[in-house]
Tab-separated table of C-alpha atoms in Angstrom:
chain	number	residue	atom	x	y	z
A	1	UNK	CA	-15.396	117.075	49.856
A	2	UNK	CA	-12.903	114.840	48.105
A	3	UNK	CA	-10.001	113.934	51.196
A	4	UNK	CA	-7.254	111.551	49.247
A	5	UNK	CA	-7.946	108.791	51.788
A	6	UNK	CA	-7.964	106.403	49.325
A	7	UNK	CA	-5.102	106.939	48.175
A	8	UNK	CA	-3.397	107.044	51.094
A	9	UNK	CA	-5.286	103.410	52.005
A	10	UNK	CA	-3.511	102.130	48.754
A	11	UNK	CA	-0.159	103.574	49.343
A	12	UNK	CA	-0.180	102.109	53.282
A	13	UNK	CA	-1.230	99.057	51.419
A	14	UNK	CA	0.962	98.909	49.003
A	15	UNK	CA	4.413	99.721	51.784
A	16	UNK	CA	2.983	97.558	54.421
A	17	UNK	CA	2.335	94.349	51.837
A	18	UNK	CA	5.920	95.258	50.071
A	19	UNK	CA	7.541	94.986	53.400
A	20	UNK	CA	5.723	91.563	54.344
A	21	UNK	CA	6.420	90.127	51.082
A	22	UNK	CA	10.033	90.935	51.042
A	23	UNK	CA	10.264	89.717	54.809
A	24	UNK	CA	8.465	86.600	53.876
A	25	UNK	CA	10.419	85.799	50.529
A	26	UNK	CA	13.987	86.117	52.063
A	27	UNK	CA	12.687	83.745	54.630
A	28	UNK	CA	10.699	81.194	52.707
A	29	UNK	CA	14.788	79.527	51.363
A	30	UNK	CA	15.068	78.430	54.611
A	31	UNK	CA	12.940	77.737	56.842
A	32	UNK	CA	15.460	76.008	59.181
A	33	UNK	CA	16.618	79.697	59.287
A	34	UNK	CA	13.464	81.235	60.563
A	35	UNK	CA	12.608	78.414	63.318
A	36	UNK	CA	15.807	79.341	64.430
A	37	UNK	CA	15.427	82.954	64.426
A	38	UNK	CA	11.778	82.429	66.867
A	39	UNK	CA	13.964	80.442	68.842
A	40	UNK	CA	16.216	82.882	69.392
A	41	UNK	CA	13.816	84.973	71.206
A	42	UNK	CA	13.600	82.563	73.792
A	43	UNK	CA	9.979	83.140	73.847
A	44	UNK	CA	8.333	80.315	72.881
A	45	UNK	CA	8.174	76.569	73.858
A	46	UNK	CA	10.443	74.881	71.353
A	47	UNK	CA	7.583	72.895	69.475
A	48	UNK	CA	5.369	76.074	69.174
A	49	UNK	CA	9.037	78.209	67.959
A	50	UNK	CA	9.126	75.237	65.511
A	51	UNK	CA	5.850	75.941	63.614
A	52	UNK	CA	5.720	79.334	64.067
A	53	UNK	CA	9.405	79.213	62.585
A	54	UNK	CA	7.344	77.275	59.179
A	55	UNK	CA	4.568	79.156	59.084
A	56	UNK	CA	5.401	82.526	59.613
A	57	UNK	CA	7.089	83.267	56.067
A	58	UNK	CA	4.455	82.013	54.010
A	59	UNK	CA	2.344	83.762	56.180
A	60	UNK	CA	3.709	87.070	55.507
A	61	UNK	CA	3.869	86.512	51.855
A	62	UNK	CA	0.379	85.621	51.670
A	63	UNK	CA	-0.937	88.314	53.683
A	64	UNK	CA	1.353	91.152	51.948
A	65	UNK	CA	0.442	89.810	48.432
A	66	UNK	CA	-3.534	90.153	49.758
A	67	UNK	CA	-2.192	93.751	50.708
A	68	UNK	CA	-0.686	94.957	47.505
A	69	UNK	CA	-3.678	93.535	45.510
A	70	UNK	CA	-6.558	94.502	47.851
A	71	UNK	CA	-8.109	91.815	48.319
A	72	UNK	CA	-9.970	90.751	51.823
A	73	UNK	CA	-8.440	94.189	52.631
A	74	UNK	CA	-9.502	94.667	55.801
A	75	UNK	CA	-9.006	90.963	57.746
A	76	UNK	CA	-5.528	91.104	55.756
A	77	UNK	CA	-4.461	94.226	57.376
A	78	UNK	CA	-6.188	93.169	60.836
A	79	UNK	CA	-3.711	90.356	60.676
A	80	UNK	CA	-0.765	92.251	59.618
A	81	UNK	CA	-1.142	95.086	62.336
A	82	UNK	CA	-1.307	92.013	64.862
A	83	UNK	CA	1.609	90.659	63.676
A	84	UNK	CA	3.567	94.125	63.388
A	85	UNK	CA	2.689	94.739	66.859
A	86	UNK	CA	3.455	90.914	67.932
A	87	UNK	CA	6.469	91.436	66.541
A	88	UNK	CA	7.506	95.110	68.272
A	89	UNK	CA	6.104	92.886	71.670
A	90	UNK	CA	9.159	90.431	70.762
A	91	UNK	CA	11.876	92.681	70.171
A	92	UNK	CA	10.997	94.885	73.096
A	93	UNK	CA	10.976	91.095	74.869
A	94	UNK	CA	13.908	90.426	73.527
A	95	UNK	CA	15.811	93.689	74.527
A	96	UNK	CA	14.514	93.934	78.254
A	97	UNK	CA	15.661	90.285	79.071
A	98	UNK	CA	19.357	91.056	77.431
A	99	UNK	CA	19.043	88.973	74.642
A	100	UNK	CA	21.944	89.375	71.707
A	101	UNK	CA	19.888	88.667	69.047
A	102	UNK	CA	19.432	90.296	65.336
A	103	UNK	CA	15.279	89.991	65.024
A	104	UNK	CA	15.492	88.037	62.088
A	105	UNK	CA	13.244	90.271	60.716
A	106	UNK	CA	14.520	89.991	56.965
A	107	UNK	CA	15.789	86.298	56.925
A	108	UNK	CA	18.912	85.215	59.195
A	109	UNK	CA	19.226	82.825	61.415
A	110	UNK	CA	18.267	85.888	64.467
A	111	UNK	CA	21.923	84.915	65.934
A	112	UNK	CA	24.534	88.018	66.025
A	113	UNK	CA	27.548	87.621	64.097
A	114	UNK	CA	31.076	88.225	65.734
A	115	UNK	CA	31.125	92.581	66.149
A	116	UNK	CA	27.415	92.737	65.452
A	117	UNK	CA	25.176	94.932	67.780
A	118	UNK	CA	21.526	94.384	67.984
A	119	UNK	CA	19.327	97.541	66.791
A	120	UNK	CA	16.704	96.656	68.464
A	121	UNK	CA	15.507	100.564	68.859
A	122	UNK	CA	15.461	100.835	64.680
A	123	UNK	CA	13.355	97.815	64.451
A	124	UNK	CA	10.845	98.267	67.243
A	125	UNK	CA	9.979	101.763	65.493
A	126	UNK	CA	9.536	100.361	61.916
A	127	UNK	CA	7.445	97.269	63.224
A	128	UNK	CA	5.545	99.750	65.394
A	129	UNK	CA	5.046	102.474	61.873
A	130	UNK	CA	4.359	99.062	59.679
A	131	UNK	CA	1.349	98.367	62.744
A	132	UNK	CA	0.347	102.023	62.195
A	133	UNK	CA	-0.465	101.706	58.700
A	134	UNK	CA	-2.408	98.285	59.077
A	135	UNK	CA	-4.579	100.591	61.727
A	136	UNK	CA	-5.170	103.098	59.011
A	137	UNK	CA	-5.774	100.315	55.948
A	138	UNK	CA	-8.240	98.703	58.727
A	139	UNK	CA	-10.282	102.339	59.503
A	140	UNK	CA	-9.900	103.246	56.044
A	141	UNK	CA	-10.502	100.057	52.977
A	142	UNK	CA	-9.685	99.220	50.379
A	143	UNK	CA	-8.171	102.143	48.958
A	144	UNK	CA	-7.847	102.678	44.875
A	145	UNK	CA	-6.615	100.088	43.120
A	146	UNK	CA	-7.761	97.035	45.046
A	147	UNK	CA	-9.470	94.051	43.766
A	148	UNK	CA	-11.963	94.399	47.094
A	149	UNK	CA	-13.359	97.656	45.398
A	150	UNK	CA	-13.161	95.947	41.688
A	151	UNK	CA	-15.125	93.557	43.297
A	152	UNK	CA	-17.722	95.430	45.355
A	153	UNK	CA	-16.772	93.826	48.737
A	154	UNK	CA	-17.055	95.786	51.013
A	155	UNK	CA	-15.183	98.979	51.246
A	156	UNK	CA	-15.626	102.491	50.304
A	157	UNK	CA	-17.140	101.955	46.845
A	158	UNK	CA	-19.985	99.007	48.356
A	159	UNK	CA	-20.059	100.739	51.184
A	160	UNK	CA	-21.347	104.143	49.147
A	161	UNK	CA	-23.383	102.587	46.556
A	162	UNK	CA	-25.502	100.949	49.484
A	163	UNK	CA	-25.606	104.850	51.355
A	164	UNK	CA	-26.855	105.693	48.030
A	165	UNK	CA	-29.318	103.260	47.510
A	166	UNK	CA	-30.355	103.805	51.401
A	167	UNK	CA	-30.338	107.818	50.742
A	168	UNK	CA	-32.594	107.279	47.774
A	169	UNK	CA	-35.371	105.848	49.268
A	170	UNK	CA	-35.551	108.081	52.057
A	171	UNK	CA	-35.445	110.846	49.817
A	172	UNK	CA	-38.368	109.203	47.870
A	173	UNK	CA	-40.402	108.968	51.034
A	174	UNK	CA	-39.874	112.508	52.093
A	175	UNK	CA	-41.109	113.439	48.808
B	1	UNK	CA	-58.550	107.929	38.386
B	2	UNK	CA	-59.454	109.226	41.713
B	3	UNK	CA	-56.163	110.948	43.512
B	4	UNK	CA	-56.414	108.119	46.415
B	5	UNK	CA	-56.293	105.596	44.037
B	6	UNK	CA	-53.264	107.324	41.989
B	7	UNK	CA	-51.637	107.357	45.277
B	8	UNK	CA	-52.161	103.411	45.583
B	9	UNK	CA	-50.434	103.056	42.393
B	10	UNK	CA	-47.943	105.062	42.825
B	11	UNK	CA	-47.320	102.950	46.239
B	12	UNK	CA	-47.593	99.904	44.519
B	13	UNK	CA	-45.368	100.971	42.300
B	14	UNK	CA	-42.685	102.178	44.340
B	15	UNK	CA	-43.299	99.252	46.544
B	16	UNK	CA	-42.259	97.219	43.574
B	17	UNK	CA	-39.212	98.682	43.094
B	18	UNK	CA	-38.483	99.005	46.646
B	19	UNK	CA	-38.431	94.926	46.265
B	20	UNK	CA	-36.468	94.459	43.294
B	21	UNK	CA	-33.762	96.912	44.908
B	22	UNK	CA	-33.620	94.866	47.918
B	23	UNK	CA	-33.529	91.528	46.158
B	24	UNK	CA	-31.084	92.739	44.125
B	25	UNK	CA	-28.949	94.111	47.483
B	26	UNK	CA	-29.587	90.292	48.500
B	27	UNK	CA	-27.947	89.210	45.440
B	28	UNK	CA	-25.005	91.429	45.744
B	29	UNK	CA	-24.675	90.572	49.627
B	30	UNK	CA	-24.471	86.806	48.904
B	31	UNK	CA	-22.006	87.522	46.021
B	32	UNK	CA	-20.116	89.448	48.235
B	33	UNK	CA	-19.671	86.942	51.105
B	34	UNK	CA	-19.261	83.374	48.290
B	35	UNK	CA	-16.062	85.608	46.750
B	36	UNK	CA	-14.750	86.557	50.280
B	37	UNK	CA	-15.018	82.997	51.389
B	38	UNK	CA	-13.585	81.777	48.510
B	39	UNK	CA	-10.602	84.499	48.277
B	40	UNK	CA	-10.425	83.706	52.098
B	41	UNK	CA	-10.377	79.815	51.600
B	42	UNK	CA	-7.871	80.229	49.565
B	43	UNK	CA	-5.553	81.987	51.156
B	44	UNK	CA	-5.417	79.895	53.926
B	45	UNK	CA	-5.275	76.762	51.516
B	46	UNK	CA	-1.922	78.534	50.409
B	47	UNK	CA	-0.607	79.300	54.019
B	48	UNK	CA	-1.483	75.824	54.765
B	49	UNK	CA	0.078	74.158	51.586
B	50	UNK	CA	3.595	76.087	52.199
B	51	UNK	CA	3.797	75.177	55.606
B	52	UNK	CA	3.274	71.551	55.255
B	53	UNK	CA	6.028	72.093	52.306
B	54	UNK	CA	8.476	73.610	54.564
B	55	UNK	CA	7.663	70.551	57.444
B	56	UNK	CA	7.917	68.073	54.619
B	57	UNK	CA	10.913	69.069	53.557
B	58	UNK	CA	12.695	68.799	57.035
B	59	UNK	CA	11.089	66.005	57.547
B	60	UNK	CA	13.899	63.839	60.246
B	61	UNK	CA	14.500	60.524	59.286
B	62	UNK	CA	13.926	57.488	61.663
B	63	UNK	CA	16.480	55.473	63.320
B	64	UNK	CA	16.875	52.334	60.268
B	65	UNK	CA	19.439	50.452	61.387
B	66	UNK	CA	22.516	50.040	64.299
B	67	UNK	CA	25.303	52.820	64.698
B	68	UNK	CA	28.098	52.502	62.411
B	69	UNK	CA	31.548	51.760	64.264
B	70	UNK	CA	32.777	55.373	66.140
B	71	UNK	CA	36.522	55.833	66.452
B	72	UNK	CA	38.009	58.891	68.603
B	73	UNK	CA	41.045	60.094	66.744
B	74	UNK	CA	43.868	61.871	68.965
B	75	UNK	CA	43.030	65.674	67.685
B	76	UNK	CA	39.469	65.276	69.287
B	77	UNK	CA	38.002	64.652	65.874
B	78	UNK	CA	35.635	61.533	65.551
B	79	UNK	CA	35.111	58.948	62.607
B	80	UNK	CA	32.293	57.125	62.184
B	81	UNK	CA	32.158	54.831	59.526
B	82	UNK	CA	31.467	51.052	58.370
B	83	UNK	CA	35.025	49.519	58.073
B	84	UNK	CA	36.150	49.532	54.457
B	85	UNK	CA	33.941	53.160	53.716
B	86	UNK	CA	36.500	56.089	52.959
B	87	UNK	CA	34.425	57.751	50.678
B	88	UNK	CA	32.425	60.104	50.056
B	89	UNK	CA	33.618	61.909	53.417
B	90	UNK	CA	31.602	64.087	55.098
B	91	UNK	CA	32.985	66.313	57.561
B	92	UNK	CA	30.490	68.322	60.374
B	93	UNK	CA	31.858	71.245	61.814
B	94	UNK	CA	29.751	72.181	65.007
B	95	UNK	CA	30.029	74.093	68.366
B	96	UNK	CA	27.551	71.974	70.856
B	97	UNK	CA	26.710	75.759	71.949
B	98	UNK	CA	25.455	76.632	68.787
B	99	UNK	CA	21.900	76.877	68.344
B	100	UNK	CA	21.926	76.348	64.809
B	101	UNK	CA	23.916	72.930	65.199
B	102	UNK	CA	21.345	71.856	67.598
B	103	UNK	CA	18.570	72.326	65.206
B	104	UNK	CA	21.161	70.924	62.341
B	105	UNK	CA	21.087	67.815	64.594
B	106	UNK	CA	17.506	67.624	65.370
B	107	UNK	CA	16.544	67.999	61.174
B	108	UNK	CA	19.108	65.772	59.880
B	109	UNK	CA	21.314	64.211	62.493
B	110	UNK	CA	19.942	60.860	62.000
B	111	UNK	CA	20.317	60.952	58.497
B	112	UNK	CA	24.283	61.785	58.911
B	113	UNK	CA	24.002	58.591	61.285
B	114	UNK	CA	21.678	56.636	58.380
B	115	UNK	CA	24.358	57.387	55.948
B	116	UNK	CA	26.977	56.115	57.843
B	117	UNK	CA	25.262	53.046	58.958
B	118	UNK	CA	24.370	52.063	56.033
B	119	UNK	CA	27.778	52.526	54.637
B	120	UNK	CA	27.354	55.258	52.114
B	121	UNK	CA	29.678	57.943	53.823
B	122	UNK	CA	32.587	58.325	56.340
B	123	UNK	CA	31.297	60.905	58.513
B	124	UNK	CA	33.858	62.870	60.653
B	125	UNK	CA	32.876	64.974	63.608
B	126	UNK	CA	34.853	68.101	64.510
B	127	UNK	CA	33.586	69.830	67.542
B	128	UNK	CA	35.134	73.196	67.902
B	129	UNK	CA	34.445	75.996	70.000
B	130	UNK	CA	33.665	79.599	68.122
B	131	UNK	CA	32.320	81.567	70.092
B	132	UNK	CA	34.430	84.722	71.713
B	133	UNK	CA	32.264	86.666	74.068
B	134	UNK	CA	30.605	84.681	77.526
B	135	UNK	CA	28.841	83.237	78.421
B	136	UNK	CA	28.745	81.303	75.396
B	137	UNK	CA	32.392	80.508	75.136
B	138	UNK	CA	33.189	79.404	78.649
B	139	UNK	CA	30.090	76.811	78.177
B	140	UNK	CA	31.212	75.899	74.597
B	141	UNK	CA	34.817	75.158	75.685
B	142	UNK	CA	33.468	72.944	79.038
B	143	UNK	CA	31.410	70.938	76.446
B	144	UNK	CA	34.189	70.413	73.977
B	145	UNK	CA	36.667	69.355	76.859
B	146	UNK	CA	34.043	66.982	78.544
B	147	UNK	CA	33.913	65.392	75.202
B	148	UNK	CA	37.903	64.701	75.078
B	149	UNK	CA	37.274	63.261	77.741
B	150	UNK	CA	35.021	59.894	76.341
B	151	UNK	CA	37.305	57.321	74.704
B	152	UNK	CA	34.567	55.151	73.715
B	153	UNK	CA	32.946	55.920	70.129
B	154	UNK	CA	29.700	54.923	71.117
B	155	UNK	CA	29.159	56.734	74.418
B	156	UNK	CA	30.986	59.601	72.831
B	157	UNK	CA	27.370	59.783	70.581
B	158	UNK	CA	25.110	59.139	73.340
B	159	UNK	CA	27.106	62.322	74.775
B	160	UNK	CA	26.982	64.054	72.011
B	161	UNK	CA	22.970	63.730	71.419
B	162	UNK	CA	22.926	64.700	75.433
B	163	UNK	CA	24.499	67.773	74.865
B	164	UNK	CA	22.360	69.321	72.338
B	165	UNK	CA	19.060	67.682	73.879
B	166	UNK	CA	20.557	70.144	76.881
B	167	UNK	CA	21.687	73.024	75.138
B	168	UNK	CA	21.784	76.214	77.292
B	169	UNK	CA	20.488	79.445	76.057
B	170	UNK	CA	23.154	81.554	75.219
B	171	UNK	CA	22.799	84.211	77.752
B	172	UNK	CA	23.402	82.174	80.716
B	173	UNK	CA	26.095	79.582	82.004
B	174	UNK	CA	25.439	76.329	81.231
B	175	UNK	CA	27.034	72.931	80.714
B	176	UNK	CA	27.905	73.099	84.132
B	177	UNK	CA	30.971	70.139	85.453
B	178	UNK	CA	27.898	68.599	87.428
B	179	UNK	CA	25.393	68.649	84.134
B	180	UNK	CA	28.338	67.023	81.839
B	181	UNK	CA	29.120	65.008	84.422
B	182	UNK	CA	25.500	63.570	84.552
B	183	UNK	CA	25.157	63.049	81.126
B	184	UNK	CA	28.649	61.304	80.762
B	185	UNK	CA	27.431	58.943	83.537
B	186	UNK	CA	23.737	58.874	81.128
B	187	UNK	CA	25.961	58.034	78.089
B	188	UNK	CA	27.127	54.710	79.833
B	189	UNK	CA	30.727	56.422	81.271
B	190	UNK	CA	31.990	53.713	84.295
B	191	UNK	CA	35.732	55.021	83.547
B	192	UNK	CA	36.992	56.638	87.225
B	193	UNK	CA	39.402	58.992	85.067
B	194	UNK	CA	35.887	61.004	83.665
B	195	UNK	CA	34.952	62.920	85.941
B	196	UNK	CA	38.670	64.041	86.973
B	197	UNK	CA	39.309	65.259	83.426
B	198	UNK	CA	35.945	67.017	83.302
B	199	UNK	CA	36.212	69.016	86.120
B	200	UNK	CA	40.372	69.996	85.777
B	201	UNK	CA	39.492	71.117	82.010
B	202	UNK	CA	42.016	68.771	80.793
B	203	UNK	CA	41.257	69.282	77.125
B	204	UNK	CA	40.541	73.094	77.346
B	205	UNK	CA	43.733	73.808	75.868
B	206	UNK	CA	43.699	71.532	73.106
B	207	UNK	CA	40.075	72.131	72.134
B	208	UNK	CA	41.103	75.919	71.993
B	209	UNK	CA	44.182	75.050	69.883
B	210	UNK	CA	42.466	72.530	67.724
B	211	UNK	CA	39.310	75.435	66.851
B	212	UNK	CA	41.795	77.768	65.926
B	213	UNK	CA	43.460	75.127	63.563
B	214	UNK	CA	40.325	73.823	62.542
B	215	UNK	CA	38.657	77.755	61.370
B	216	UNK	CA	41.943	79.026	60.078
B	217	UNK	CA	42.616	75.491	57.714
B	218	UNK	CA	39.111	75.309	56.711
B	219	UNK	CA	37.760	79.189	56.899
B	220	UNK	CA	34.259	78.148	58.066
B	221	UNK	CA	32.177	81.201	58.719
B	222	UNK	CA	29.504	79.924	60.541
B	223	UNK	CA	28.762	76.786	61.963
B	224	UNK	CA	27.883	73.975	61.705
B	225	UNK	CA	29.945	73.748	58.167
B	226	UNK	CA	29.286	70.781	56.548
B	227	UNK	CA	31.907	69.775	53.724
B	228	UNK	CA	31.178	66.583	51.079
B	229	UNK	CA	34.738	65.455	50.037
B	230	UNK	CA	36.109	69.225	50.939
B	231	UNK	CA	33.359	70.964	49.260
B	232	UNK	CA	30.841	72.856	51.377
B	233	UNK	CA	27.306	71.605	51.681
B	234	UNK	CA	24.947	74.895	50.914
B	235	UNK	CA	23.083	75.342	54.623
B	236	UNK	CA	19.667	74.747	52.693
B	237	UNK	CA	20.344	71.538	51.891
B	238	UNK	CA	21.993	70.924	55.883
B	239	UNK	CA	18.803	71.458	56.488
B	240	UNK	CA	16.613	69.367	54.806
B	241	UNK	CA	17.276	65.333	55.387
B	242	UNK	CA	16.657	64.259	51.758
B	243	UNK	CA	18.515	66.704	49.756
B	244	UNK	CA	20.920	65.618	51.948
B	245	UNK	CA	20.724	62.300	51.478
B	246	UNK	CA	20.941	62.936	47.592
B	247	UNK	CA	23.981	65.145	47.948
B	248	UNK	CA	25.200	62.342	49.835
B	249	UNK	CA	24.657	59.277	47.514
B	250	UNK	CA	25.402	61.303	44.460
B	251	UNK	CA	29.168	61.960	45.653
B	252	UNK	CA	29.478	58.056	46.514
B	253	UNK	CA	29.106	57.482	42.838
């Protein structure tokens, strides 16, 4: 039976590391920007907000670029879903304690501008469908067109060629 | 041949290649894991190297040298500058309620202060109050006024740093009369007249008025704004202490 997991492994891949890249890239400018944005949550002790605030875009890029290419599939997407789901866990933080915040998702300094209403409902949902497709790349890696399967590590294609080699000998023995 | 000892060599064969086939699994498994430790190694040597970038570059400058001479000016603006230095100026919009002029000020406050002290700008503070919904405008405008309040330059600092050491979070009243109060009386305040004009809002009116001025003759969108002889200073370089410092020392030429 040929199912187009995959391909749908490479497409999740390829949406999920797109969206981390372009977070991370519109953030990477200035990082003042994004420490300021974690600090707007209120969430955090200031010194922790402060790396975090550093860390976090380069973190994104790095992960999303492992994404698109497909390499270390699966601990990439492990650490993307977390950080999807960390993420929904601070809006949803954010919008229960009243907070006036933009999530400084995409760059921004996560303050509201004069007239500006948070949409914190939009966000939580793509965070939480972003998380959904790191589960899926983490059941189902590498997908086509990754360097992991290029590679043989791990995934579907190592994965098979060691059933084979496994199926083979117990079909010798039987024999 | 006898057919038991076929069998044994048929064994020994397959036995064989039952070895090679799981040497050759070894191989493939210790491949496996040297590339995934080095793609992995490598990745985090690249999350590692940016954030020490972005660190480095916002690295805060230490304290070199005395304060240069503070003057309050009658519109609630404040000079500070070595006597003689008119140029380059360098003007900082900020709203003490602002978060992002709090973390302005902890980046590359001490450089403004470097610059001035060591003579290479005329720096010219111009707290204003932007905000239009509450809580963050009542505490904005209690700051600003307490500030009218200090008449010497050097307290007015101290006061200054105080209030965005203290910042409130912008969803709940803050700078409170008692709070500014404290920190005037912190900042070295002995004059009877403070806390008087800090609790009557003395300077409400004019900080109001002098915002308004402020935003409508200099159409600052955000704060803080800073402007290098009029021009504005691009936020990324606000933000990081040496580019600042460049900007700086390149317009005093």
């Amino acid at each position: 039976m040929r199912l187009p997991i995959p391909w749908v492994t490479t497409a999740a891949r390829l949406v999920l590391g797109g969206v981390l890249i372009a977070a991370g890239a519109l953030k990477i400018g200035n990082p003042s920007d994004s420490v300021l944005a974690v600090k707007a949550y209120q969430l955090l002790p200031d010194t922790i907000a402060v790396t975090v605030g550093y860390a976090l875009p380069i973190l994104e890029i790095v992960v999303g670029v492992l994404l698109v290419v497909g390499l270390l599939t699966r601990v990439a997407a492990v650490i993307a879903a977390l950080l999807m789901l960390a993420f929904v866990l601070g809006i949803g933080w954010a919008w229960a304690n009243g907070l006036r915040i933009d999530c400084g998702c995409f760059g921004g300094g996560g303050q509201l501008g004069a007239g500006q209403e948070p949409a914190y409902l939009l966000d939580i949902l793509r965070d939480f469908g972003l998380a959904l497709l790191g589960a899926w790349t983490v059941r189902f890696p590498p997908g086509r067109l990754a360097l992991d399967g290029a590679l043989g590590l791990g995934g579907d294609g190592a994965y098979d060629s060691a059933d084979d080699l496994a199926d083979d000998d117990h079909a010798e023995d039987q024999r | 041949m006898s057919k038991g000892e076929r069998t044994t060599a048929t064994r020994g064969a397959r036995e064989k290649i039952r070895e090679q086939q799981a040497a050759a699994r070894a191989r493939d498994k210790r491949k496996r894991v040297i590339t995934y430790v080095a793609a992995g190694a490598v990745a985090v040597a690249a999350v590692w190297a940016g954030y020490w970038y972005g660190v480095s570059r916002s690295d805060s400058e230490d304290a070199t040298g005395g304060l240069a001479p503070v003057a309050i000016q009658a519109d609630g603006s404040v000079v500070m500058a070595q006597s003689g230095v008119d140029k380059p100026v360098l003007d900082v919009y900020e709203d003490f309620q602002c978060p992002a002029c709090k973390e302005a000020e902890r980046v590359s406050g001490q450089t403004i202060k470097n610059l001035a002290a060591e003579g290479k700008a005329k720096v010219v503070y111009h707290p204003i109050t932007i905000f239009s919904q509450e809580p963050t405008r009542s505490n904005s405008l209690r700051a600003g006024n307490a500030a009218r309040c200090l008449t010497d330059g050097k307290q007015w600092v101290a006061f200054h740093d105080l209030l965005y050491q203290n910042q409130p979070s912008e969803t709940e009243e803050g700078f409170t009369n008692s709070q500014l109060l404290e920190w005037g009386k912190k900042a070295g305040v002995t004059d009877p007249g403070f806390e008087q004009c800090v609790t009557s809002g003395k300077h409400v009116q004019a900080q109001q008025a002098y915002s308004q001025k402020i935003m409508d003759a200099q159409k600052l969108n955000h704060t803080p704004t800073l402007k290098l002889n009029g021009t504005e200073v691009d936020n990324s370089v606000v933000f990081s202490p040496s580019e600042l410092r460049d900007a700086v020392t390149k317009a005093a030429k």
